[in-house]
Structures are given as C-alpha cells and as structure tokens.
Amino acid sequence: MNLKNQRELDSTREKLRLLESMHAEASAETEGDAEVREVELESLQRMINQLKEEIARYEAHHAVRR
C-alpha cells in the first residue's frame, strides 16, 4: 500500500503507535503459552515494520518533490 496524502500518513502513524503499544504489552506478558506469545510478537513486529516502511516511502517521495 502506498500512502496518498497527509491524512493517510497521520492515520498510519496512529496505527503504528497503537501497534507499538500492543507489542510492548505483549512483550511484558508472562502468562499463557510462550509459543503463541512469540508468534503474536512476530506478527505485530511485521506489521510495525510494514507501517514504518510505508511512512518512510511517503516521506522520501515527498522530500524529493519539495
């Protein structure tokens, strides 16, 4: 997905903030199945990385245009 405008950028930054919070909470969790927790952390990290890449592409593209 490519971000198209400032509104989408702002929304993506908010999603990133929420995912990072979820990742921190899941990292601190000590109860439950460790394997399930590890899979959850990996999934959250992939989504976090994807959003960071989208933000970086948008910012790089718009820096070039200026």
CSV table of C-alpha atoms in Angstrom, one decimal:
chain,number,residue,atom,x,y,z
A,1,MET,CA,0.0,0.0,0.0
A,2,ASN,CA,1.2,3.5,-0.8
A,3,LEU,CA,0.1,6.5,1.3
A,4,LYS,CA,-1.5,9.1,-0.9
A,5,ASN,CA,-1.9,12.1,1.4
A,6,GLN,CA,-1.3,13.7,4.8
A,7,ARG,CA,-4.5,12.2,6.2
A,8,GLU,CA,-3.4,8.7,5.4
A,9,LEU,CA,0.1,9.5,6.8
A,10,ASP,CA,-1.5,10.7,10.1
A,11,SER,CA,-3.7,7.6,10.3
A,12,THR,CA,-0.8,5.3,9.6
A,13,ARG,CA,1.3,7.0,12.3
A,14,GLU,CA,-1.6,6.5,14.8
A,15,LYS,CA,-1.9,2.8,13.8
A,16,LEU,CA,1.9,2.4,14.3
A,17,ARG,CA,1.6,4.0,17.7
A,18,LEU,CA,-1.1,1.5,18.7
A,19,LEU,CA,0.8,-1.5,17.3
A,20,GLU,CA,3.9,-0.5,19.2
A,21,SER,CA,1.8,-0.2,22.4
A,22,MET,CA,0.3,-3.7,21.7
A,23,HIS,CA,3.8,-5.1,21.1
A,24,ALA,CA,5.1,-3.6,24.4
A,25,GLU,CA,2.1,-5.1,26.3
A,26,ALA,CA,2.6,-8.5,24.7
A,27,SER,CA,6.3,-8.4,25.5
A,28,ALA,CA,5.6,-7.8,29.1
A,29,GLU,CA,3.1,-10.6,29.3
A,30,THR,CA,4.3,-13.6,31.2
A,31,GLU,CA,1.2,-15.8,31.4
A,32,GLY,CA,-0.1,-18.2,28.7
A,33,ASP,CA,1.6,-20.2,26.0
A,34,ALA,CA,5.1,-18.9,25.2
A,35,GLU,CA,4.9,-20.2,21.7
A,36,VAL,CA,1.6,-18.3,21.0
A,37,ARG,CA,3.1,-15.2,22.5
A,38,GLU,CA,6.2,-15.4,20.3
A,39,VAL,CA,4.0,-15.8,17.2
A,40,GLU,CA,1.9,-12.8,18.3
A,41,LEU,CA,5.1,-10.7,18.8
A,42,GLU,CA,6.5,-11.7,15.4
A,43,SER,CA,3.2,-10.8,13.7
A,44,LEU,CA,3.0,-7.4,15.5
A,45,GLN,CA,6.6,-6.7,14.6
A,46,ARG,CA,6.0,-7.5,10.9
A,47,MET,CA,3.0,-5.1,10.9
A,48,ILE,CA,5.1,-2.4,12.7
A,49,ASN,CA,7.9,-2.8,10.1
A,50,GLN,CA,5.4,-2.6,7.2
A,51,LEU,CA,3.9,0.7,8.5
A,52,LYS,CA,7.4,2.2,9.1
A,53,GLU,CA,8.3,1.3,5.6
A,54,GLU,CA,5.1,3.0,4.2
A,55,ILE,CA,5.8,6.1,6.2
A,56,ALA,CA,9.4,6.2,5.1
A,57,ARG,CA,8.5,5.8,1.4
A,58,TYR,CA,5.9,8.6,1.7
A,59,GLU,CA,8.3,10.9,3.4
A,60,ALA,CA,11.1,10.2,1.0
A,61,HIS,CA,8.8,10.7,-2.0
A,62,HIS,CA,7.5,14.0,-0.7
A,63,ALA,CA,11.0,15.2,0.3
A,64,VAL,CA,12.1,14.8,-3.3
A,65,ARG,CA,9.1,16.8,-4.6
A,66,ARG,CA,10.0,19.8,-2.5
